[in-house]
Amino acid sequence: MTYCVGILVDDGLVMIGDTRTNAGVDNIATYRKLHVFEQPGERFVAVASAGNLAASQAVLSLLTEGIGDPDSDNFATIWTQPSMFKTAQFVGRAIREVYQFDGKSLEQQQAGFDITFLVGGQVKGGQLRLFMVYAAGNFIEATNDTPYLQIGEHKYGKPILDRAIRHDTGLQDALKLGLISMDSTMRSNLSVGMPIDFVLYRRGALQAELTHRIEPGEPYFHDLQDRWSNALKAAHKAIPRPPYGNG
Amino acid sequence: MTYCVGILVDDGLVMIGDTRTNAGVDNIATYRKLHVFEQPGERFVAVASAGNLAASQAVLSLLTEGIGDPDSDNFATIWTQPSMFKTAQFVGRAIREVYQFDGKSLEQQQAGFDITFLVGGQVKGGQLRLFMVYAAGNFIEATNDTPYLQIGEHKYGKPILDRAIRHDTGLQDALKLGLISMDSTMRSNLSVGMPIDFVLYRRGALQAELTHRIEPGEPYFHDLQDRWSNALKAAHKAIPRPPYGNG
């Protein structure tokens, strides 16, 4: 399983991904799911993947390997896309290429072509945007009303985002809320696990402000987990007991 | 959709269920999903259902209508079961009867026979027990290590239960935590909705301590929702900002 979340706020973009993959609970491995494609001053694109590992790795390979244009000798890559909209379309095109190649065989083995991607970033001269690209290659976009998108095991970590994330949330607060959301998910689903990769991007910067991997035992994240857990306990204890019956 | 939770603690049993059913988002109705079968001093059994409404209603009808015993003239009903284990088996048998009758036709219409039940209670002379019965008619039981069971849309409301419910949690606190879990679920999934039915059973009583329906706007539940929401906001605000980057 996987959990990745992208949060698009006025100040910028946060993308967070876990690194656990599993083929059954007896076959667990660590794979990076959050990838950054950056030319400082020109382009910052972060791509996170969930679902079938072989399929999502093949899509990522195509993003830089390139896809031939049937009408010319040109090769399109993620580096040649002139806007974020075109970048999301290109990721969708790479997904369709992989489906053409592998989809039928996967279905014959009941494996399913269940991949989704988050694609966020900014190309020089364009807006900072965040998309979720489906297995069909189509996509939706985060907006001011719904400024975050999730892929993979999204339910456990959604309540805190629903309650707290707004488009005017600060970048560091968005990161903090994303990490709380990741903590809730890891606590309830063993197949989402440490380490955690994240990238912080400030709107207009055209390069990452920070890419970081949080390893197990890292003090800030450990402290965040403790504080959140203790605060939840205090929160439910502070609510009066129900007045029903003998209560 | 549906969300029902059963919590088995040292002091007794709490079972909570929402009442929303939907066939598409344009066809929403209110149906009771939590049913109590009680002979004071003899037997207290609460049954909650999730999944295909026609199938789960048919199962509930069979519980009191009865199922013929192929080896005799006797009719078995939920009232004739000598223990909670036999009661869970009987619910499983009713599920299998409905599957025999309807399952194949449902599959022909791609409708699926996706029902699950919570069965909790106590029969005179026996222990208080809580089971989850699957569509196959088999079942698992709540234990001291995992004192709660959920059916339906279980993920949004699971984190608070994972963190807070223990077998020695008091009965009113278990109700309170179950209501917080219900609130989290309703907030993230529109197809789980008010009113909320619950039943409180004190171990050994052999009759419900309280059955109650919480209607929309009921002051205690409204206050619980507000307090929980405010406490979550305060909790994440109280966590220091991440120390990464310029934070």
Short mmCIF file of C-alpha atoms in Angstrom, two decimals:
data_model
loop_
_atom_site.label_atom_id
_atom_site.label_comp_id
_atom_site.label_asym_id
_atom_site.label_seq_id
_atom_site.Cartn_x
_atom_site.Cartn_y
_atom_site.Cartn_z
CA MET A 1 0.00 0.00 0.00
CA THR A 2 0.94 3.65 -0.19
CA TYR A 3 -0.11 6.99 1.16
CA CYS A 4 0.85 10.21 -0.59
CA VAL A 5 -0.69 13.64 -0.14
CA GLY A 6 -0.20 16.90 -1.99
CA ILE A 7 -1.27 20.18 -0.39
CA LEU A 8 -1.50 23.34 -2.48
CA VAL A 9 -1.68 26.55 -0.46
CA ASP A 10 -1.25 30.23 -1.24
CA ASP A 11 2.40 30.09 -0.19
CA GLY A 12 3.29 26.97 -2.14
CA LEU A 13 3.11 23.22 -2.35
CA VAL A 14 3.86 20.35 0.04
CA MET A 15 4.08 16.79 -1.19
CA ILE A 16 4.58 13.88 1.19
CA GLY A 17 4.90 10.17 0.49
CA ASP A 18 5.62 7.05 2.48
CA THR A 19 8.08 4.47 1.11
CA ARG A 20 6.59 1.08 1.95
CA THR A 21 5.61 -1.38 -0.75
CA ASN A 22 4.26 -4.83 -0.21
CA ALA A 23 3.30 -7.86 -2.22
CA GLY A 24 1.43 -9.58 0.57
CA VAL A 25 2.33 -8.85 4.20
CA ASP A 26 5.29 -11.24 3.93
CA ASN A 27 7.06 -9.25 1.24
CA ILE A 28 7.71 -5.68 2.32
CA ALA A 29 10.25 -3.33 0.80
CA THR A 30 11.22 0.34 0.74
CA TYR A 31 10.78 2.28 -2.51
CA ARG A 32 10.79 6.01 -3.04
CA LYS A 33 7.35 7.12 -4.28
CA LEU A 34 8.02 10.86 -4.35
CA HIS A 35 10.19 12.06 -7.23
CA VAL A 36 11.34 15.58 -8.06
CA PHE A 37 12.13 16.82 -11.58
CA GLU A 38 13.85 20.17 -11.29
CA GLN A 39 15.74 22.68 -13.43
CA PRO A 40 16.26 25.61 -11.02
CA GLY A 41 14.77 28.77 -12.44
CA GLU A 42 12.95 26.86 -15.17
CA ARG A 43 10.82 24.09 -13.73
CA PHE A 44 9.91 22.30 -10.52
CA VAL A 45 7.76 19.18 -10.81
CA ALA A 46 7.08 16.63 -8.06
CA VAL A 47 5.46 13.30 -8.95
CA ALA A 48 4.12 10.80 -6.40
CA SER A 49 2.82 7.37 -7.32
CA ALA A 50 0.51 4.76 -5.82
CA GLY A 51 -0.55 1.31 -6.98
CA ASN A 52 1.10 -1.48 -8.95
CA LEU A 53 4.85 -0.89 -8.49
CA ALA A 54 5.93 -2.28 -11.86
CA ALA A 55 3.43 -0.09 -13.69
CA SER A 56 4.25 3.06 -11.74
CA GLN A 57 8.00 2.52 -12.18
CA ALA A 58 7.46 2.06 -15.92
CA VAL A 59 5.53 5.34 -16.06
CA LEU A 60 8.31 7.14 -14.18
CA SER A 61 10.89 5.73 -16.60
CA LEU A 62 8.89 6.99 -19.56
CA LEU A 63 8.72 10.51 -18.08
CA THR A 64 12.45 10.97 -18.65
CA GLU A 65 13.06 8.30 -21.31
CA GLY A 66 10.48 10.08 -23.40
CA ILE A 67 7.64 9.14 -25.72
CA GLY A 68 7.95 9.46 -29.50
CA ASP A 69 5.69 11.87 -31.33
CA PRO A 70 3.99 9.94 -34.14
CA ASP A 71 3.90 13.08 -36.33
CA SER A 72 7.58 14.05 -36.09
CA ASP A 73 11.01 12.88 -34.97
CA ASN A 74 10.62 14.68 -31.64
CA PHE A 75 10.73 12.91 -28.33
CA ALA A 76 8.54 14.35 -25.58
CA THR A 77 9.80 14.11 -21.99
CA ILE A 78 8.74 15.70 -18.72
CA TRP A 79 11.47 18.29 -19.38
CA THR A 80 9.95 19.46 -22.66
CA GLN A 81 6.46 20.23 -21.34
CA PRO A 82 5.65 23.95 -21.60
CA SER A 83 3.15 24.08 -18.69
CA MET A 84 1.85 22.11 -15.71
CA PHE A 85 -1.34 21.28 -17.60
CA LYS A 86 0.76 19.78 -20.41
CA THR A 87 2.86 18.00 -17.77
CA ALA A 88 -0.24 16.35 -16.27
CA GLN A 89 -1.38 15.38 -19.77
CA PHE A 90 2.06 13.95 -20.46
CA VAL A 91 1.96 11.83 -17.28
CA GLY A 92 -1.45 10.61 -18.44
CA ARG A 93 0.03 9.79 -21.84
CA ALA A 94 2.85 7.81 -20.19
CA ILE A 95 0.25 5.88 -18.17
CA ARG A 96 -1.65 5.05 -21.37
CA GLU A 97 1.59 3.89 -23.05
CA VAL A 98 2.28 1.52 -20.16
CA TYR A 99 -1.31 0.31 -20.22
CA GLN A 100 -1.01 -0.43 -23.95
CA PHE A 101 2.11 -2.44 -23.27
CA ASP A 102 1.24 -4.21 -19.97
CA GLY A 103 -2.46 -3.72 -19.25
CA LYS A 104 -3.86 -6.77 -21.01
CA SER A 105 -1.26 -9.14 -19.53
CA LEU A 106 -1.85 -7.70 -16.06
CA GLU A 107 -5.58 -8.29 -16.40
CA GLN A 108 -4.94 -11.86 -17.58
CA GLN A 109 -3.12 -12.42 -14.27
CA GLN A 110 -5.90 -10.65 -12.29
CA ALA A 111 -3.25 -8.10 -11.25
CA GLY A 112 -5.13 -4.97 -12.28
CA PHE A 113 -3.76 -1.71 -13.61
CA ASP A 114 -4.48 0.30 -10.49
CA ILE A 115 -2.11 3.25 -10.53
CA THR A 116 -2.63 6.91 -9.63
CA PHE A 117 -0.23 9.82 -9.59
CA LEU A 118 0.02 13.21 -7.96
CA VAL A 119 1.69 15.78 -10.19
CA GLY A 120 2.44 19.16 -8.67
CA GLY A 121 4.71 22.03 -9.56
CA GLN A 122 5.38 25.10 -11.61
CA VAL A 123 6.93 25.82 -15.00
CA LYS A 124 8.52 29.24 -15.67
CA GLY A 125 5.84 31.70 -16.78
CA GLY A 126 3.00 29.52 -15.49
CA GLN A 127 1.02 28.91 -12.31
CA LEU A 128 1.78 26.50 -9.48
CA ARG A 129 -0.71 23.64 -9.91
CA LEU A 130 -1.45 20.24 -8.40
CA PHE A 131 -3.15 17.36 -10.24
CA MET A 132 -4.21 13.80 -9.53
CA VAL A 133 -3.83 11.61 -12.63
CA TYR A 134 -5.92 8.43 -12.80
CA ALA A 135 -5.12 5.06 -14.39
CA ALA A 136 -7.11 6.15 -17.44
CA GLY A 137 -4.72 9.08 -17.91
CA ASN A 138 -7.37 11.70 -17.13
CA PHE A 139 -6.92 14.01 -14.15
CA ILE A 140 -8.44 16.42 -11.64
CA GLU A 141 -6.91 19.51 -10.09
CA ALA A 142 -6.71 20.87 -6.55
CA THR A 143 -8.52 24.18 -6.05
CA ASN A 144 -8.97 26.81 -3.34
CA ASP A 145 -12.04 24.92 -2.11
CA THR A 146 -10.27 21.56 -1.98
CA PRO A 147 -6.61 22.40 -1.72
CA TYR A 148 -5.29 18.87 -1.21
CA LEU A 149 -5.26 15.59 -3.12
CA GLN A 150 -4.47 12.12 -1.79
CA ILE A 151 -3.55 8.81 -3.43
CA GLY A 152 -3.34 5.30 -2.00
CA GLU A 153 -4.68 4.63 1.51
CA HIS A 154 -6.41 7.98 1.86
CA LYS A 155 -9.19 7.49 4.40
CA TYR A 156 -7.40 7.30 7.75
CA GLY A 157 -5.53 10.54 7.14
CA LYS A 158 -8.40 12.50 5.59
CA PRO A 159 -10.33 13.76 8.66
CA ILE A 160 -7.52 16.03 9.89
CA LEU A 161 -7.07 17.50 6.38
CA ASP A 162 -10.82 18.03 6.01
CA ARG A 163 -10.90 19.92 9.27
CA ALA A 164 -7.71 21.95 9.10
CA ILE A 165 -6.34 22.56 5.60
CA ARG A 166 -7.38 25.79 3.86
CA HIS A 167 -5.81 27.52 0.94
CA ASP A 168 -4.42 30.19 3.27
CA THR A 169 -2.76 27.67 5.60
CA GLY A 170 0.95 28.45 5.82
CA LEU A 171 3.50 26.20 4.13
CA GLN A 172 5.05 24.90 7.35
CA ASP A 173 1.60 24.36 8.87
CA ALA A 174 0.56 22.46 5.75
CA LEU A 175 3.63 20.25 6.17
CA LYS A 176 2.78 19.71 9.84
CA LEU A 177 -0.83 18.76 9.01
CA GLY A 178 0.38 16.47 6.24
CA LEU A 179 2.68 14.71 8.70
CA ILE A 180 -0.20 14.30 11.20
CA SER A 181 -2.26 12.82 8.36
CA MET A 182 0.62 10.44 7.53
CA ASP A 183 0.93 9.46 11.20
CA SER A 184 -2.80 8.60 11.41
CA THR A 185 -2.47 6.48 8.28
CA MET A 186 0.64 4.62 9.42
CA ARG A 187 -0.99 3.91 12.76
CA SER A 188 -4.01 2.20 11.19
CA ASN A 189 -2.42 0.58 8.11
CA LEU A 190 0.80 -1.40 8.54
CA SER A 191 1.44 -1.34 4.81
CA VAL A 192 2.10 2.41 4.95
CA GLY A 193 5.45 3.00 6.64
CA MET A 194 8.60 4.95 7.37
CA PRO A 195 10.75 6.54 6.12
CA ILE A 196 8.69 9.49 4.87
CA ASP A 197 9.79 11.66 1.94
CA PHE A 198 8.57 15.19 1.55
CA VAL A 199 9.26 18.22 -0.58
CA LEU A 200 8.47 21.86 0.21
CA TYR A 201 8.06 24.28 -2.68
CA ARG A 202 7.48 28.01 -2.31
CA ARG A 203 5.29 29.54 -5.02
CA GLY A 204 7.36 31.23 -7.70
CA ALA A 205 10.72 29.84 -6.55
CA LEU A 206 11.12 27.43 -9.49
CA GLN A 207 13.21 25.17 -7.27
CA ALA A 208 12.49 23.12 -4.18
CA GLU A 209 12.89 24.91 -0.88
CA LEU A 210 13.61 21.58 0.77
CA THR A 211 13.55 17.88 -0.02
CA HIS A 212 13.93 15.70 3.04
CA ARG A 213 13.57 12.10 4.15
CA ILE A 214 12.29 11.55 7.70
CA GLU A 215 13.93 8.39 9.01
CA PRO A 216 12.46 6.29 11.85
CA GLY A 217 13.26 7.84 15.23
CA GLU A 218 13.76 11.36 13.87
CA PRO A 219 13.13 13.61 16.89
CA TYR A 220 10.64 16.13 15.43
CA PHE A 221 8.39 13.51 13.86
CA HIS A 222 8.59 11.32 16.96
CA ASP A 223 7.60 14.30 19.09
CA LEU A 224 4.74 15.16 16.68
CA GLN A 225 3.40 11.60 17.00
CA ASP A 226 3.56 11.75 20.81
CA ARG A 227 1.97 15.18 21.05
CA TRP A 228 -0.83 14.29 18.65
CA SER A 229 -1.58 11.08 20.46
CA ASN A 230 -1.60 12.81 23.85
CA ALA A 231 -3.70 15.68 22.54
CA LEU A 232 -6.32 13.28 21.16
CA LYS A 233 -6.49 11.50 24.51
CA ALA A 234 -6.85 14.81 26.35
CA ALA A 235 -9.46 15.95 23.80
CA HIS A 236 -11.81 13.02 24.28
CA LYS A 237 -11.31 13.06 28.04
CA ALA A 238 -12.29 16.73 28.11
CA ILE A 239 -15.64 16.02 26.45
CA PRO A 240 -18.34 15.49 29.07
CA ARG A 241 -19.75 11.99 29.42
CA PRO A 242 -23.02 11.34 27.63
CA PRO A 243 -26.06 12.36 29.67
CA TYR A 244 -28.01 9.28 28.63
CA GLY A 245 -29.07 6.53 31.01
CA ASN A 246 -27.19 6.50 34.31
CA GLY A 247 -24.28 8.50 32.82
CA MET B 1 -23.30 3.20 3.02
CA THR B 2 -23.39 2.44 6.70
CA TYR B 3 -21.26 2.74 9.78
CA CYS B 4 -21.90 0.59 12.83
CA VAL B 5 -19.54 -0.11 15.70
CA GLY B 6 -19.75 -2.50 18.65
CA ILE B 7 -17.54 -1.93 21.70
CA LEU B 8 -17.17 -4.68 24.30
CA VAL B 9 -15.70 -3.52 27.60
CA ASP B 10 -15.46 -4.98 31.07
CA ASP B 11 -18.59 -3.12 32.15
CA GLY B 12 -20.70 -4.09 29.14
CA LEU B 13 -21.47 -3.49 25.51
CA VAL B 14 -22.17 -0.41 23.39
CA MET B 15 -23.55 -0.73 19.88
CA ILE B 16 -24.03 2.29 17.64
CA GLY B 17 -25.39 2.53 14.11
CA ASP B 18 -26.22 5.28 11.66
CA THR B 19 -29.48 5.13 9.69
CA ARG B 20 -28.64 6.33 6.20
CA THR B 21 -29.06 4.10 3.19
CA ASN B 22 -28.44 5.07 -0.38
CA ALA B 23 -28.81 3.65 -3.84
CA GLY B 24 -26.69 6.25 -5.55
CA VAL B 25 -26.34 9.71 -4.04
CA ASP B 26 -29.71 10.68 -5.52
CA ASN B 27 -31.66 8.09 -3.55
CA ILE B 28 -31.15 8.46 0.17
CA ALA B 29 -33.40 7.07 2.89
CA THR B 30 -33.47 6.40 6.62
CA TYR B 31 -33.52 2.79 7.82
CA ARG B 32 -32.80 1.44 11.27
CA LYS B 33 -29.70 -0.75 11.17
CA LEU B 34 -29.48 -1.50 14.88
CA HIS B 35 -32.03 -4.00 16.19
CA VAL B 36 -32.50 -5.32 19.72
CA PHE B 37 -33.93 -8.74 20.56
CA GLU B 38 -34.65 -8.82 24.26
CA GLN B 39 -36.42 -11.00 26.84
CA PRO B 40 -35.56 -9.25 30.13
CA GLY B 41 -33.83 -11.66 32.49
CA GLU B 42 -33.34 -14.22 29.73
CA ARG B 43 -31.60 -12.71 26.75
CA PHE B 44 -30.27 -9.49 25.29
CA VAL B 45 -29.10 -9.54 21.68
CA ALA B 46 -28.29 -6.53 19.49
CA VAL B 47 -27.81 -6.98 15.76
CA ALA B 48 -26.43 -4.31 13.41
CA SER B 49 -26.25 -4.71 9.65
CA ALA B 50 -24.29 -3.24 6.76
CA GLY B 51 -24.43 -3.79 3.03
CA ASN B 52 -27.18 -4.68 0.54
CA LEU B 53 -30.41 -3.52 2.22
CA ALA B 54 -32.69 -6.15 0.68
CA ALA B 55 -30.35 -8.95 1.76
CA SER B 56 -29.84 -7.62 5.29
CA GLN B 57 -33.58 -7.06 5.77
CA ALA B 58 -34.23 -10.63 4.61
CA VAL B 59 -31.69 -11.93 7.14
CA LEU B 60 -33.35 -9.92 9.92
CA SER B 61 -36.75 -11.29 8.94
CA LEU B 62 -35.42 -14.85 9.12
CA LEU B 63 -34.03 -14.28 12.61
CA THR B 64 -37.57 -14.08 14.02
CA GLU B 65 -39.50 -15.85 11.24
CA GLY B 66 -37.24 -18.83 11.86
CA ILE B 67 -35.46 -21.46 9.84
CA GLY B 68 -36.71 -25.04 9.64
CA ASP B 69 -34.55 -27.80 11.03
CA PRO B 70 -34.17 -30.44 8.30
CA ASP B 71 -33.95 -33.22 10.93
CA SER B 72 -37.09 -32.40 12.89
CA ASP B 73 -40.27 -30.33 12.91
CA ASN B 74 -38.58 -27.62 15.00
CA PHE B 75 -38.19 -24.07 13.86
CA ALA B 76 -35.06 -22.28 15.04
CA THR B 77 -35.29 -18.54 15.74
CA ILE B 78 -33.01 -16.04 17.44
CA TRP B 79 -35.15 -16.63 20.57
CA THR B 80 -34.36 -20.34 20.73
CA GLN B 81 -30.56 -20.05 20.68
CA PRO B 82 -29.00 -21.31 23.92
CA SER B 83 -25.85 -19.16 23.79
CA MET B 84 -24.28 -16.19 22.01
CA PHE B 85 -22.02 -18.52 20.04
CA LYS B 86 -25.10 -20.35 18.78
CA THR B 87 -26.74 -16.99 18.10
CA ALA B 88 -23.82 -15.91 15.89
CA GLN B 89 -23.95 -19.27 14.11
CA PHE B 90 -27.69 -18.80 13.63
CA VAL B 91 -27.20 -15.36 12.08
CA GLY B 92 -24.62 -16.98 9.79
CA ARG B 93 -27.16 -19.65 8.89
CA ALA B 94 -29.79 -17.01 8.08
CA ILE B 95 -27.24 -15.25 5.83
CA ARG B 96 -26.57 -18.53 4.01
CA GLU B 97 -30.32 -19.12 3.56
CA VAL B 98 -30.72 -15.69 1.98
CA TYR B 99 -27.69 -16.31 -0.20
CA GLN B 100 -29.17 -19.62 -1.39
CA PHE B 101 -32.36 -17.80 -2.32
CA ASP B 102 -31.04 -14.49 -3.71
CA GLY B 103 -27.27 -14.75 -4.19
CA LYS B 104 -27.15 -16.07 -7.73
CA SER B 105 -29.71 -13.55 -9.02
CA LEU B 106 -27.86 -10.70 -7.29
CA GLU B 107 -24.62 -11.75 -8.97
CA GLN B 108 -26.36 -11.92 -12.34
CA GLN B 109 -27.28 -8.25 -11.84
CA GLN B 110 -23.72 -7.41 -10.64
CA ALA B 111 -25.30 -6.37 -7.33
CA GLY B 112 -23.10 -8.47 -5.05
CA PHE B 113 -24.00 -10.15 -1.77
CA ASP B 114 -21.99 -7.81 0.40
CA ILE B 115 -23.53 -7.96 3.86
CA THR B 116 -21.94 -8.04 7.32
CA PHE B 117 -23.49 -8.10 10.77
CA LEU B 118 -22.48 -7.26 14.29
CA VAL B 119 -24.06 -9.57 16.84
CA GLY B 120 -23.56 -8.71 20.50
CA GLY B 121 -25.25 -9.67 23.72
CA GLN B 122 -25.71 -12.16 26.50
CA VAL B 123 -27.92 -15.18 27.08
CA LYS B 124 -28.78 -16.20 30.68
CA GLY B 125 -26.03 -18.42 32.06
CA GLY B 126 -23.53 -17.36 29.39
CA GLN B 127 -20.95 -14.66 28.75
CA LEU B 128 -21.43 -11.28 27.13
CA ARG B 129 -19.90 -11.61 23.65
CA LEU B 130 -19.60 -9.59 20.45
CA PHE B 131 -19.20 -11.07 16.96
CA MET B 132 -18.85 -9.85 13.40
CA VAL B 133 -20.57 -12.20 10.95
CA TYR B 134 -19.41 -12.13 7.32
CA ALA B 135 -21.39 -12.70 4.12
CA ALA B 136 -20.11 -16.30 4.12
CA GLY B 137 -21.79 -16.84 7.50
CA ASN B 138 -18.49 -17.30 9.35
CA PHE B 139 -17.55 -14.90 12.12
CA ILE B 140 -14.87 -13.39 14.35
CA GLU B 141 -15.15 -12.27 17.95
CA ALA B 142 -14.03 -9.17 19.86
CA THR B 143 -11.43 -9.85 22.56
CA ASN B 144 -9.65 -7.97 25.34
CA ASP B 145 -6.87 -7.07 22.88
CA THR B 146 -9.28 -5.81 20.22
CA PRO B 147 -12.44 -4.89 22.09
CA TYR B 148 -14.33 -3.32 19.19
CA LEU B 149 -15.65 -4.39 15.80
CA GLN B 150 -16.83 -2.19 12.94
CA ILE B 151 -18.92 -2.79 9.82
CA GLY B 152 -19.51 -0.60 6.78
CA GLU B 153 -17.45 2.56 6.31
CA HIS B 154 -14.97 1.74 9.06
CA LYS B 155 -11.78 3.62 8.19
CA TYR B 156 -12.56 7.25 9.05
CA GLY B 157 -13.71 6.36 12.55
CA LYS B 158 -11.02 3.82 13.36
CA PRO B 159 -8.07 6.01 14.47
CA ILE B 160 -9.82 7.30 17.62
CA LEU B 161 -10.88 3.78 18.58
CA ASP B 162 -7.37 2.42 17.97
CA ARG B 163 -5.96 5.08 20.24
CA ALA B 164 -8.49 5.20 23.03
CA ILE B 165 -10.60 2.06 23.46
CA ARG B 166 -9.35 -0.53 25.94
CA HIS B 167 -11.23 -3.35 27.57
CA ASP B 168 -11.26 -1.43 30.86
CA THR B 169 -12.75 1.73 29.30
CA GLY B 170 -15.97 2.61 31.14
CA LEU B 171 -19.33 2.09 29.46
CA GLN B 172 -20.19 5.80 29.16
CA ASP B 173 -16.68 6.57 27.89
CA ALA B 174 -17.03 3.79 25.34
CA LEU B 175 -20.28 5.39 24.18
CA LYS B 176 -18.60 8.79 23.99
CA LEU B 177 -15.69 7.40 21.93
CA GLY B 178 -18.10 5.54 19.67
CA LEU B 179 -19.98 8.80 19.06
CA ILE B 180 -16.70 10.60 18.23
CA SER B 181 -15.90 7.77 15.81
CA MET B 182 -19.37 8.17 14.26
CA ASP B 183 -18.86 11.94 13.98
CA SER B 184 -15.53 11.48 12.14
CA THR B 185 -17.19 9.05 9.74
CA MET B 186 -20.20 11.27 9.03
CA ARG B 187 -17.92 14.22 8.42
CA SER B 188 -15.93 12.42 5.71
CA ASN B 189 -18.65 10.23 4.14
CA LEU B 190 -21.98 11.82 3.25
CA SER B 191 -23.61 8.41 2.89
CA VAL B 192 -23.32 7.85 6.64
CA GLY B 193 -25.83 10.06 8.41
CA MET B 194 -28.13 11.04 11.28
CA PRO B 195 -30.10 10.00 13.19
CA ILE B 196 -27.86 7.70 15.22
CA ASP B 197 -29.19 4.69 17.12
CA PHE B 198 -27.34 3.24 20.06
CA VAL B 199 -27.87 0.71 22.80
CA LEU B 200 -26.06 0.47 26.14
CA TYR B 201 -25.92 -2.91 27.86
CA ARG B 202 -24.41 -3.50 31.29
CA ARG B 203 -22.76 -6.91 31.68
CA GLY B 204 -25.04 -9.37 33.46
CA ALA B 205 -28.17 -7.21 33.27
CA LEU B 206 -29.92 -9.37 30.63
CA GLN B 207 -31.79 -6.29 29.44
CA ALA B 208 -30.73 -3.06 27.77
CA GLU B 209 -29.77 -0.24 30.09
CA LEU B 210 -30.77 2.22 27.40
CA THR B 211 -31.79 2.30 23.77
CA HIS B 212 -31.80 5.76 22.27
CA ARG B 213 -31.98 7.54 18.94
CA ILE B 214 -29.95 10.74 18.62
CA GLU B 215 -31.84 13.06 16.28
CA PRO B 216 -30.17 15.88 14.32
CA GLY B 217 -29.59 18.92 16.55
CA GLU B 218 -29.64 16.95 19.79
CA PRO B 219 -27.67 19.18 22.20
CA TYR B 220 -25.20 16.69 23.67
CA PHE B 221 -24.14 15.27 20.31
CA HIS B 222 -23.95 18.72 18.77
CA ASP B 223 -21.74 19.86 21.65
CA LEU B 224 -19.56 16.74 21.28
CA GLN B 225 -19.04 17.53 17.58
CA ASP B 226 -18.08 21.14 18.37
CA ARG B 227 -15.76 20.25 21.20
CA TRP B 228 -14.03 17.52 19.21
CA SER B 229 -13.55 19.79 16.22
CA ASN B 230 -12.19 22.61 18.38
CA ALA B 231 -9.93 20.24 20.31
CA LEU B 232 -8.43 18.88 17.08
CA LYS B 233 -7.75 22.39 15.88
CA ALA B 234 -6.13 23.31 19.19
CA ALA B 235 -4.15 20.06 19.13
CA HIS B 236 -2.50 20.62 15.78
CA LYS B 237 -1.90 24.29 16.55
CA ALA B 238 -0.12 23.31 19.77
CA ILE B 239 2.37 21.12 17.91
CA PRO B 240 5.51 23.10 17.05
CA ARG B 241 6.12 23.89 13.40
CA PRO B 242 8.51 21.56 11.58
CA PRO B 243 12.18 22.57 12.03
CA TYR B 244 12.98 21.82 8.38
CA GLY B 245 13.97 24.44 5.85
CA ASN B 246 13.13 28.01 6.85
CA GLY B 247 10.50 26.79 9.36
#
